[in-house]
XYZ file of C-alpha atoms in Angstrom:
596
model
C 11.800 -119.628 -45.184
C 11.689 -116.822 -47.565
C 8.782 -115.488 -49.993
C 9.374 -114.243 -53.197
C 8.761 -110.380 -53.336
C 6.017 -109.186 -56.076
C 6.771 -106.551 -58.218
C 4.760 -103.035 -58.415
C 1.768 -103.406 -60.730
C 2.813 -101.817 -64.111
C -0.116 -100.830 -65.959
C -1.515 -97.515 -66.533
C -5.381 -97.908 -64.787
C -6.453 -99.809 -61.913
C -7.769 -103.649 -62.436
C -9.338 -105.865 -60.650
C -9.132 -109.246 -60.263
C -11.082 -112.159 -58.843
C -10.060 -115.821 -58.343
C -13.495 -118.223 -57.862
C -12.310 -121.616 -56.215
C -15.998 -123.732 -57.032
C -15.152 -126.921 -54.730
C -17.796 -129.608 -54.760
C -18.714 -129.413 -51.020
C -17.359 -125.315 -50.219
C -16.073 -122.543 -52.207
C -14.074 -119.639 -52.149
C -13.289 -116.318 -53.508
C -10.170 -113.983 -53.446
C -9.017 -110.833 -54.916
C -6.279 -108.345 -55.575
C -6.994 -104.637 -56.624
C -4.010 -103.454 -59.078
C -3.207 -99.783 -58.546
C -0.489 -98.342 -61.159
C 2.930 -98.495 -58.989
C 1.332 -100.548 -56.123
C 2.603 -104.051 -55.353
C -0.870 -106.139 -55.389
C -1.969 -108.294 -52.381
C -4.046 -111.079 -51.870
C -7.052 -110.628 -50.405
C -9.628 -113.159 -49.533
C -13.651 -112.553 -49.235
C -14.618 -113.222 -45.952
C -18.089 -112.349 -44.888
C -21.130 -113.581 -47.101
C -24.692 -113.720 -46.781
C -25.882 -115.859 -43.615
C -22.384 -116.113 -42.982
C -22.747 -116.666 -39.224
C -24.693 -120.407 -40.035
C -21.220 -122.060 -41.296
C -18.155 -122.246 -40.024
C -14.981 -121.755 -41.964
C -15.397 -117.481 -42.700
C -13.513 -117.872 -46.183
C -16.081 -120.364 -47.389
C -19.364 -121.264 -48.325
C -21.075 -124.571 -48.651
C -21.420 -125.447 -52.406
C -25.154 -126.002 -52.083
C -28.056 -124.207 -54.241
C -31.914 -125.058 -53.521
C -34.327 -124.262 -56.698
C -37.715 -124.129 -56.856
C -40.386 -126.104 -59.247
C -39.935 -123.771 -61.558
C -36.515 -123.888 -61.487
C -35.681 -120.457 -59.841
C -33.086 -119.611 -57.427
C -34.375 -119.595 -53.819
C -31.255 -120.352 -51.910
C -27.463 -120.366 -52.281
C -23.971 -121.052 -50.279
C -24.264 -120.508 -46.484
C -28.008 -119.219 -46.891
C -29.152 -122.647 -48.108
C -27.429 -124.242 -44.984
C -29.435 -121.549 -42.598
C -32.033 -122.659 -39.824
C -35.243 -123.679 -40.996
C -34.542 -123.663 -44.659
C -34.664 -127.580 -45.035
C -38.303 -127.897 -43.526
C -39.334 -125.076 -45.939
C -37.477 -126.797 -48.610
C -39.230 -129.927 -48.133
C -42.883 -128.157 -47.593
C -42.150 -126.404 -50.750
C -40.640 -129.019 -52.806
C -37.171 -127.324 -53.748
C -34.403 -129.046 -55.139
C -30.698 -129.159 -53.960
C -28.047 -129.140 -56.173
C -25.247 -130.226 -54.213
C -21.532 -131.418 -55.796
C -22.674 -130.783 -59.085
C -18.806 -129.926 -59.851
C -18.341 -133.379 -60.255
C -20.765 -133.797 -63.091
C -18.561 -131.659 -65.369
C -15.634 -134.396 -64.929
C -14.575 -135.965 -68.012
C -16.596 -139.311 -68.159
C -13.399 -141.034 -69.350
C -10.360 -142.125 -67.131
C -10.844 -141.664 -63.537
C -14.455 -140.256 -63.336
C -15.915 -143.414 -65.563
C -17.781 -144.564 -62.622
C -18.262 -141.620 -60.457
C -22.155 -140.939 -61.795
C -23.903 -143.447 -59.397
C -22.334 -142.223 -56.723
C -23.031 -138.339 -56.987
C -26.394 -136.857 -56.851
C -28.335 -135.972 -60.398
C -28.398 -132.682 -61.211
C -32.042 -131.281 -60.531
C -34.428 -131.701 -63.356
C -34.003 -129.850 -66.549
C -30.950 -128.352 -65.390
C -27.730 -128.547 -67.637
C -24.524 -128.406 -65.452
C -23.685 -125.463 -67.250
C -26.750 -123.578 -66.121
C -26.057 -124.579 -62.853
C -22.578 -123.814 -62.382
C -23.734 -120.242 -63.995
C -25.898 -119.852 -61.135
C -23.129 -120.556 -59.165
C -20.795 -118.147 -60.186
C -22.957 -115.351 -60.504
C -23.924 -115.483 -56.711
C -20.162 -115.558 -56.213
C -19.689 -112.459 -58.666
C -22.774 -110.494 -56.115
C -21.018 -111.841 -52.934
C -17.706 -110.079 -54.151
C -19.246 -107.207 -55.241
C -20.902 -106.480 -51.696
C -17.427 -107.441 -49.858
C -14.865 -105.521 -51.823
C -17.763 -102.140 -51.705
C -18.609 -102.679 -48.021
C -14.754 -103.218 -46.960
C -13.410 -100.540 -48.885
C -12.875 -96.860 -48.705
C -14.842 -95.612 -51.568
C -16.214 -99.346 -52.736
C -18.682 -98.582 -54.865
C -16.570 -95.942 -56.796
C -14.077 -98.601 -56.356
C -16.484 -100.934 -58.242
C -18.030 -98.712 -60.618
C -14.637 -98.179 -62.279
C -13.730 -101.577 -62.929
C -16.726 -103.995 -63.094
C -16.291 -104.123 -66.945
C -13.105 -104.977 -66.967
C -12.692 -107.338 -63.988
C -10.437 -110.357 -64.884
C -10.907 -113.529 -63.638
C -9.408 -116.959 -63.090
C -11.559 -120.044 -62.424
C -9.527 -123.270 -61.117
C -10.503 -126.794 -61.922
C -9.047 -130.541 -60.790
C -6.140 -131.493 -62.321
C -7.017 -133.884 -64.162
C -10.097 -131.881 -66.532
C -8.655 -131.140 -69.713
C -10.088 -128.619 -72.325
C -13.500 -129.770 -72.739
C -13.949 -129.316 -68.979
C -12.522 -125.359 -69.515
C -14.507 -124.581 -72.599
C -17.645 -126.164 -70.215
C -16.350 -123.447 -67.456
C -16.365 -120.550 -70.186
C -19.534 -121.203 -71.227
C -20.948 -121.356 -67.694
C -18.974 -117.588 -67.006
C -20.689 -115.889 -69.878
C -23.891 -117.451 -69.110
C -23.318 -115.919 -65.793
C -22.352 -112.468 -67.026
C -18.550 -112.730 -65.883
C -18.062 -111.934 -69.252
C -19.310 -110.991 -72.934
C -19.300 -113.953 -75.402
C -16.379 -112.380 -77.562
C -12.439 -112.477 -78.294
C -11.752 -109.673 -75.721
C -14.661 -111.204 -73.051
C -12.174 -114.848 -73.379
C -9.264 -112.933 -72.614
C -10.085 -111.548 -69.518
C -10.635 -115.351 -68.188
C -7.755 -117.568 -67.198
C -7.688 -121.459 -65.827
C -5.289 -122.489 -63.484
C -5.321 -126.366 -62.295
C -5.889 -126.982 -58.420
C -2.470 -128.517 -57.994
C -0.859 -125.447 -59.341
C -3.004 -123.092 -57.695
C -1.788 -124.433 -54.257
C 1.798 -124.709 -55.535
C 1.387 -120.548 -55.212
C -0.579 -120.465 -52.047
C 2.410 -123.096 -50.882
C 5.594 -120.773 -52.169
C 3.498 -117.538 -50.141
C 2.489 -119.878 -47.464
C 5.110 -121.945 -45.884
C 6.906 -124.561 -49.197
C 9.952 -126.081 -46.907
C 13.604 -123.978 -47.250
C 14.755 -127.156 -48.503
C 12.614 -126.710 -51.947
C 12.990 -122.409 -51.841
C 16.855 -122.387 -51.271
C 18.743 -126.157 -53.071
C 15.325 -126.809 -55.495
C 14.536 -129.980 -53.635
C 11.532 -131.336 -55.588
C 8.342 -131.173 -53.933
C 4.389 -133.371 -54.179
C 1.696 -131.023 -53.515
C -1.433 -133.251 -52.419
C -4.792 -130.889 -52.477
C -6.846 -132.907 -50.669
C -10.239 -131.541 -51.395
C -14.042 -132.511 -50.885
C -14.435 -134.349 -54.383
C -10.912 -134.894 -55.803
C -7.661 -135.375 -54.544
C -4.849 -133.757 -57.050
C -1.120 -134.440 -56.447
C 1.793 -132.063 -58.750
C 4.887 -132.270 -58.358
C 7.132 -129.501 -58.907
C 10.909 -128.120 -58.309
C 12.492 -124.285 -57.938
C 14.559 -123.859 -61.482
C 17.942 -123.300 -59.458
C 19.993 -120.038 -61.057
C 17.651 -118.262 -62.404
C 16.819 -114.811 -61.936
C 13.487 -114.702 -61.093
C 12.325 -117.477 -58.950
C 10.438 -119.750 -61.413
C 9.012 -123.352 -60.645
C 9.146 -126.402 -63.069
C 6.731 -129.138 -63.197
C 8.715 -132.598 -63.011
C 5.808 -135.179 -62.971
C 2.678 -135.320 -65.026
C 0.058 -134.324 -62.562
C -2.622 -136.775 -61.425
C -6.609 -136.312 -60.253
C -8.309 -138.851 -58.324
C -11.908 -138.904 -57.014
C -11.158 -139.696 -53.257
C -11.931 -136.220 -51.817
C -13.653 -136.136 -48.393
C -17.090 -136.440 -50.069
C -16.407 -140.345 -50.818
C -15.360 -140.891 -47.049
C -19.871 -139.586 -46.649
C -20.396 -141.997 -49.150
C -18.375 -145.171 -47.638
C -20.170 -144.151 -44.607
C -23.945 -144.082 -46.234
C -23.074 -147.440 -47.856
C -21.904 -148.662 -45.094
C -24.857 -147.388 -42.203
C -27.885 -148.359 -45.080
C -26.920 -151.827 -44.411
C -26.292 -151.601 -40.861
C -29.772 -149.554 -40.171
C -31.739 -151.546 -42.660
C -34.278 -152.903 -40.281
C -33.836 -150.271 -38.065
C -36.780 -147.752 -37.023
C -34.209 -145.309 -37.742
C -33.643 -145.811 -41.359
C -35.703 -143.400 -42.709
C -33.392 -140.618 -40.661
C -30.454 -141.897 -42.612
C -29.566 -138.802 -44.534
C -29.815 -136.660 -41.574
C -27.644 -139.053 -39.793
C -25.376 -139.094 -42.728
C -25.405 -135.045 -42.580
C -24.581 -135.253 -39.062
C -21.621 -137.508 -39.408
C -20.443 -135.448 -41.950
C -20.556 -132.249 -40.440
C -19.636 -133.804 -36.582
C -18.142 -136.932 -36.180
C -15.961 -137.272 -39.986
C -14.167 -134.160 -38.909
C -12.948 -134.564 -35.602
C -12.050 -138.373 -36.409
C -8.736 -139.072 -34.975
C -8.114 -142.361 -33.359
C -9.173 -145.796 -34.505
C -9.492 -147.402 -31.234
C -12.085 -145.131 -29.951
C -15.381 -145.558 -30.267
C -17.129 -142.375 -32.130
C -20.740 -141.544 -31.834
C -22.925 -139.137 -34.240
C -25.920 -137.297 -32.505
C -28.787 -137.028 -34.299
C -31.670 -137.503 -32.282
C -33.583 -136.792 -28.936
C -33.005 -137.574 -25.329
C -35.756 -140.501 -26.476
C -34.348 -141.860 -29.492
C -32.776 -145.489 -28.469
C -32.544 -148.864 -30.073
C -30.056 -150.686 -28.039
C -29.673 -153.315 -30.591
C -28.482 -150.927 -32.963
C -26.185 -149.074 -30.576
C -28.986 -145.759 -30.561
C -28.911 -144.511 -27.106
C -30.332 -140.562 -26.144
C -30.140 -139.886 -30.046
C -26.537 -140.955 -30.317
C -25.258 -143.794 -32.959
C -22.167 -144.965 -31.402
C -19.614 -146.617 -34.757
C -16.060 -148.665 -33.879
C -13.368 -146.217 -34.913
C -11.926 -149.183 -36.981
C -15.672 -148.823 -38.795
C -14.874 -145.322 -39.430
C -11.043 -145.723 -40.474
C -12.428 -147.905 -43.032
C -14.257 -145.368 -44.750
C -11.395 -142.719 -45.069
C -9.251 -145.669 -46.078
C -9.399 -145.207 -50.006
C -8.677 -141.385 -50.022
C -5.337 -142.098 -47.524
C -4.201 -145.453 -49.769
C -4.988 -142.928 -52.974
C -2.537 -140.487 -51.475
C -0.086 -143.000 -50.704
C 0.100 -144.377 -53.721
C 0.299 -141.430 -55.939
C 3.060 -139.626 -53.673
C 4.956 -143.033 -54.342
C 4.347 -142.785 -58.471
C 5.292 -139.144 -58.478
C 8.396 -140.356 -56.783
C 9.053 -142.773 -59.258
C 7.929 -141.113 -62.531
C 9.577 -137.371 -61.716
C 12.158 -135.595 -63.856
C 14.050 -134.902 -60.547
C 14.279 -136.278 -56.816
C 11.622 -135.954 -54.636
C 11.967 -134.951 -50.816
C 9.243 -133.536 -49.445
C 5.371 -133.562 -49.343
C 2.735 -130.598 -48.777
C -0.802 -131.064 -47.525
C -3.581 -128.596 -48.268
C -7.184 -128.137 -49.273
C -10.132 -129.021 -46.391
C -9.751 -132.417 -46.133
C -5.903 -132.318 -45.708
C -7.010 -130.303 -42.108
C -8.059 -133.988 -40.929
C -5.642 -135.170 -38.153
C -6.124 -138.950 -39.303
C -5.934 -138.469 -42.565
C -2.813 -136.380 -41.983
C -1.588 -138.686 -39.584
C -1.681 -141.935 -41.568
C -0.086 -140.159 -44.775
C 2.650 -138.861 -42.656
C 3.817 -142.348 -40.242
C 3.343 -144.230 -44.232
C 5.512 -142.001 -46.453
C 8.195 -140.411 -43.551
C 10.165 -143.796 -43.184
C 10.477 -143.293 -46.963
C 12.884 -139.899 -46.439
C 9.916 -137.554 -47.338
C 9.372 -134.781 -45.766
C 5.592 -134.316 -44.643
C 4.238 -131.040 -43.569
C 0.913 -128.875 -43.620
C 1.237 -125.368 -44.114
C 0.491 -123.256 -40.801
C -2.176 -120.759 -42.883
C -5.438 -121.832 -43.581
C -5.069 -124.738 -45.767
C -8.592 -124.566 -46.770
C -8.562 -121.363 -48.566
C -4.953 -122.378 -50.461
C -6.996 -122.699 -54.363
C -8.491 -118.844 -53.941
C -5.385 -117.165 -52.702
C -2.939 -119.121 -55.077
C -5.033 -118.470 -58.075
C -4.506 -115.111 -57.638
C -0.741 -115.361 -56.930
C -0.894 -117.594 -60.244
C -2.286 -114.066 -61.984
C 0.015 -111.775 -60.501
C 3.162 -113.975 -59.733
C 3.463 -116.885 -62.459
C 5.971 -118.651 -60.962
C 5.380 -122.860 -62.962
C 7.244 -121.656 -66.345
C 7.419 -125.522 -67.684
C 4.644 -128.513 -67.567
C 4.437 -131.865 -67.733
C 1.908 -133.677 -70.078
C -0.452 -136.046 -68.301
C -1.045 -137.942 -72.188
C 0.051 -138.660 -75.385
C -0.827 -136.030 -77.747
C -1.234 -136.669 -81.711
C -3.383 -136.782 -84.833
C -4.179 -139.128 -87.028
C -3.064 -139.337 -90.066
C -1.811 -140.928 -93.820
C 1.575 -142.206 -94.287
C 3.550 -143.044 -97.263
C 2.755 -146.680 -97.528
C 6.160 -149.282 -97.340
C 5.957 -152.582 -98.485
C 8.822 -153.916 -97.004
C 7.236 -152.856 -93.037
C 5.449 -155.641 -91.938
C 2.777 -153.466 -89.857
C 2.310 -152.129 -93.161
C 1.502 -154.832 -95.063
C -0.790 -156.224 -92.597
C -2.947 -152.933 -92.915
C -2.888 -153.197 -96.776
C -6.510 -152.592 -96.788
C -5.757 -149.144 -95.303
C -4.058 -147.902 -98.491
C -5.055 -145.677 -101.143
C -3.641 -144.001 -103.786
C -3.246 -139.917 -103.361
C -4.230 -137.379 -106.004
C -0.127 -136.869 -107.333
C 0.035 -140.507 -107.644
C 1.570 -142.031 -104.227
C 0.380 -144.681 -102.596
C -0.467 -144.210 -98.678
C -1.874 -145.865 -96.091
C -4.126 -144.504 -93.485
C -4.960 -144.577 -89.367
C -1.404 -144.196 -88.355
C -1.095 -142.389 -84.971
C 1.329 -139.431 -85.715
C 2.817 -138.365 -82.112
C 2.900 -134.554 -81.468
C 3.801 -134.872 -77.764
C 4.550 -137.921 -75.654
C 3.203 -138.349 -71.951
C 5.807 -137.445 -69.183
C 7.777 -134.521 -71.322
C 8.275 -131.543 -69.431
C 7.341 -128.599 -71.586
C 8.511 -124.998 -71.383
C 5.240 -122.563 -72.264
C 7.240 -121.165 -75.365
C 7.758 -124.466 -76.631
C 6.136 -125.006 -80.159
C 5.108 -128.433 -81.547
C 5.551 -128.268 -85.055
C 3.494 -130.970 -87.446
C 3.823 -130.607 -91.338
C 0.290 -131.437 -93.464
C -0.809 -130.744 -96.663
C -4.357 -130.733 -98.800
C -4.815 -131.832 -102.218
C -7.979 -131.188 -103.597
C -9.495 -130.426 -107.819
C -11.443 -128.174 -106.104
C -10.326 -124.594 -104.670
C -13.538 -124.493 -102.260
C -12.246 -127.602 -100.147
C -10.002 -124.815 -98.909
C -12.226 -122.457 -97.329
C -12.498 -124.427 -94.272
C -10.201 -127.293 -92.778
C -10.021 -129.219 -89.656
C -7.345 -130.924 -87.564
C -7.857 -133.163 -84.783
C -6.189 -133.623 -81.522
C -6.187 -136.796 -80.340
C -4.900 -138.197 -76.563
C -3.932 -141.738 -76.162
C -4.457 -143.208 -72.432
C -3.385 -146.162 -72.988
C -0.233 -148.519 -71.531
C 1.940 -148.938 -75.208
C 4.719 -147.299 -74.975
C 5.107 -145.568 -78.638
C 1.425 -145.833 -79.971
C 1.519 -145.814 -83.540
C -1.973 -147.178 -85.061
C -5.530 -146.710 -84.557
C -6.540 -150.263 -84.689
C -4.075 -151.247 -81.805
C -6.163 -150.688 -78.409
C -8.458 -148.459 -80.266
C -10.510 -147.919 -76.863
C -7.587 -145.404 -75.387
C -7.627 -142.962 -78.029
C -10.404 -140.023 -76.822
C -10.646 -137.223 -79.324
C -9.323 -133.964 -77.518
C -10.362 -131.242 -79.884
C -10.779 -129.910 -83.464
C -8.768 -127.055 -84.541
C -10.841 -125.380 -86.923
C -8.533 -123.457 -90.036
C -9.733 -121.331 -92.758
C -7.595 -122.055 -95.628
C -8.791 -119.707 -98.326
C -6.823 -116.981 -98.122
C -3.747 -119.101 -98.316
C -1.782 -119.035 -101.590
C -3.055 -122.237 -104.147
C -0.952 -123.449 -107.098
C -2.779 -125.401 -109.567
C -0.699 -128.855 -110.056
C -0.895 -131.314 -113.097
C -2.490 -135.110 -111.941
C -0.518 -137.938 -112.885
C -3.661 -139.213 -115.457
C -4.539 -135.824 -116.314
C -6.213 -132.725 -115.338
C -6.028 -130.044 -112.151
C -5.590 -130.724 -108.726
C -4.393 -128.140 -105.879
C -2.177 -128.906 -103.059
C -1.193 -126.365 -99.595
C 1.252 -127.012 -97.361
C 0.987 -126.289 -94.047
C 2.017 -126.057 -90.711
C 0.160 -126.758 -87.467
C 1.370 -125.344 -84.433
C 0.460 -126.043 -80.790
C 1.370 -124.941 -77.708
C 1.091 -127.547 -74.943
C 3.438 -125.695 -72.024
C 0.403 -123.295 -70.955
C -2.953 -124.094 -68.866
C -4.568 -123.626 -71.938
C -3.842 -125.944 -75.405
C -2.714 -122.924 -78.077
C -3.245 -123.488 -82.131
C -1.885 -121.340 -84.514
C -1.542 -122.283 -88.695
C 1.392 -121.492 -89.997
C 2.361 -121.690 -93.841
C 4.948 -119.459 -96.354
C 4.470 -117.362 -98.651
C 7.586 -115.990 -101.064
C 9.870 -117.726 -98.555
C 8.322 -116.116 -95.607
C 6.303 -117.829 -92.563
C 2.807 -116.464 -92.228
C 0.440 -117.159 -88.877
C -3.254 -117.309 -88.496
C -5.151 -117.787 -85.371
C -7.479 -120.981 -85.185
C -10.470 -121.865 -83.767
C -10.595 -125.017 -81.027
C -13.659 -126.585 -80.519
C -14.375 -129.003 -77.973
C -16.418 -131.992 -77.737
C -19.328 -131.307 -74.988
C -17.322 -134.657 -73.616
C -14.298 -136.983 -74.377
C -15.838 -139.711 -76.362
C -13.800 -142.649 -78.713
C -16.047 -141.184 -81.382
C -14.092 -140.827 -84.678
């Protein structure tokens, strides 16, 4: 197997930057220190603050405990520490625990996550949380990268304004989700709330991020030397994300293609706790033990869930005494003995989830498929592993974990994502479009059906109105220069209309093939975003109306860039002959909605 070699860093000061992987059970944080002429590593953090309480060193337990006044009291490994839950409970703290999964888009795959997850604590926005978050993370860094090395705090002094960073999310949040995440990062002071503050933060999706960690860590010679296309399944505590990508053969630098429009599920390992909860709250309900159900629930999650192996053995969770028996319900010296077929049920989703999507990557990909990489925590699971591998092997894939730690993949490839930037084309997971008015044609049926859609427009023409104008279909691989073009124009008697316009992108989720009108499954299109445009300074013509008087019209151009990890708007319009730009705003519903 070979790695790609990184170039020397080229600019003229050093940078830092720093990759935060929030997972909804653990998290993780890398780095790389750019020195003019160096070539950057990877570095991940590795000791943080009661460190020595958890297992896993490049981790930390997702977990912060607040008290009634909604102050910080405990975060990461030092809200997992001995003692704290008896002082959380004398003291009445709250845990915020997976509150990740909150920001998930509440259309699509996370409709019916809520009941399932635990509620954010009181008068706490997600955002605020997730700040909280982040700027522990930020201190944690800090203290590694001064305390590990030479000269750290000069080190840090000379860069902490400056520090870029790159936050990953599941693949399946969208721009709502990221503009959520950037609000959160300058509410944690990552950065100012300004043009130049945005620029210093990137987004890269999980399934990407681990395509990095994959090419640094072990992607099969198969997929490095003939561009075999590969599934990468990060399998993590709330979501499982599967991308699909291939090596773009004959080129000079070694650059990656996405071939299949990535996928998120919610099967992480945190829905194997809940199948067991459901499960042991109707076994234990007239048990004396079933008040000590989240404590057993804790145990089996930290215990028994990760050593799980074999279905035909008969697994056992301690949580009690030497006293604690109930014969009846298989309690003896503080032990709960389960079936293994028990337990195999409840990881039984997240492995028929994997299966599944592997198999409609395989179908749905721009090229073949021959092999399949495991990573993220969960993927470390020998059964889980296990069962993926004897399903999909007789199928001709290739299954295969990489030998590095698999749990720490999202950090270290979101810094090779930085530095590296090896996926130069992506595949869109939707159908992108506006809405818009149409010349109206009699002689279309569809048309005259909607003939109480039609107007006439201020030069005289009769249109129609709620047609769904396509911008980019779902499944088209998309190189990051690409450019989706989309002519408009604005007639209005008055020049003020002008001063400020908006555009929306809409997705369609639907099944029909070429969607082409509002009113046709209506409940699939979800408003993306609205590109805000100031017209003004644009050039206006005044134009004679068919029954008389003034009217303006502008042309103009709408341009977005779909190919990056980031949706791109630019307006474009001439003037004399000659194409002018203009940056636009996008603004983001707080969440997907069919609102109109």
């Amino acid at each position: 197997m070979t790695t790609p070699t990184r170039s020397p860093y080229r600019g003229l000061r050093r940078k830092l930057v720093l990759a935060f992987d929030v997972g909804t059970t653990y998290s993780g944080i890398s780095y790389s220190i750019l020195d003019p002429g160096i070539v950057p590593e990877i570095k991940p953090v590795t000791q943080f603050p009661a460190q020595e309480y958890i297992s896993g060193a490049s981790k930390i337990p997702t977990v912060i405990y607040y008290d009634r006044t909604g102050k910080v009291r405990a975060v990461g490994a030092e809200a997992m520490r001995e003692g704290i839950y008896e002082v959380a409970e004398e003291e009445k703290w709250i845990k915020a625990e997976w509150f990740k999964l909150h920001l998930r888009s509440k259309v699509g795959a996370g409709r019916g996550v809520t009941s399932e997850i635990p509620p954010l604590p009181l008068n706490k926005t997600v955002n605020e949380v997730f700040a909280d978050f982040l700027r522990y993370l930020l201190e944690c860094a800090s203290a590694y990268i001064q305390s590990t090395n030479a000269n750290g705090a000069d080190l840090w002094t000379s860069v902490k304004g400056q520090i870029d960073f790159v936050l990953s999310h599941p693949n399946g949040w969208e721009g709502t989700q990221q503009s959520e995440m950037r609000k959160a990062a300058v509410m944690a002071g990552l950065i100012p709330d300004n043009v130049a503050g945005h620029s210093r933060l990137t987004f890269v999706t999980e399934g990407e991020a681990s395509l990095h960690f994959s090419i640094q860590n072990g992607l099969p010679s198969g997929a490095m030397k003939n561009g075999d296309g590969v599934v990468i399944v990060d399998a993590g505590g709330g979501t499982i994300d599967i991308s699909s990508y291939s090596k773009t053969m004959g080129a000079g630098k070694d650059t990656f293609e996405e071939i299949a429009a990535p996928q998120c599920h919610f099967h992480g390992s945190v829905f194997v706790s809940i199948h067991a909860r459901l499960y042991l709250e109707q076994y234990l309900a007239e048990s004396k033990f079933i008040d000590d159900l989240d404590h057993i629930v804790r145990q089996f999650d930290k215990t028994t869930k990760l050593r799980f192996r074999d279905d035909k053995e008969q697994q056992y969770v301690q949580f009690g005494s030497a006293r604690d028996t109930e014969q009846q319900y298989n309690i003896r010296f503080g032990q709960l003995k389960l079936q293994g077929s028990d337990v195999a049920a409840f990881f039984e989703p997240s492995i028929e989830c994997i299966k599944k999507a592997v198999l409609e990557q395989k179908t749905s990909s721009h090229k073949p498929i021959s092999h399949v990489v495991l990573v993220g925590g969960f993927s470390a699971n020998d059964w889980l592993f296990e069962k993926v591998h004897s399903a999909l092997t007789p199928l001709g894939l290739n299954i295969l974990r990489p030998e590095s730690h698999v749990n720490k993949a999202v950090s270290d490839g979101a810094i090779s994502f930085y530095l590296d930037h090896f996926v130069r084309t992506r595949v869109s997971k939707l159908t992108y479009g506006n809405f818009c008015h149409i010349p109206f044609d009699p002689t279309l049926q569809d048309h005259k059906t909607r003939a109480d859609k039609t107007f006439m427009s201020m030069s005289g023409h009769k249109r129609i109105s709620d047609s769904f104008d396509v911008i980019l279909p779902k499944n088209t691989q998309v190189s990051e220069a690409k450019e989706f073009r989309k002519s408009y124009f604005r007639e209005s008697v008055s020049k003020e209309e002008f001063k400020s316009a908006s555009f929306s992108v809409w997705c369609y989720r639907g099944a029909v093939v070429e969607p082409k009108w509002k009113d046709v499954d209506t409940k699939n299109y979800t408003k993306l975003c609205t590109i805000e445009v100031d017209l003004s300074h644009l050039p206006l013509q005044p134009r004679t109306r068919p029954g008389g008087g003034t009217y303006y019209r502008l042309d103009y151009d709408i341009v977005l860039l779909f190919g990056l990890t980031e949706l791109k708007a630019l307006v474009a319009w001439k003037e004399n002959g000659i194409e002018k730009r203009s940056v636009t705003k996008i603004v983001y519903d707080p969440d997907t909605t069919n609102d109109g």
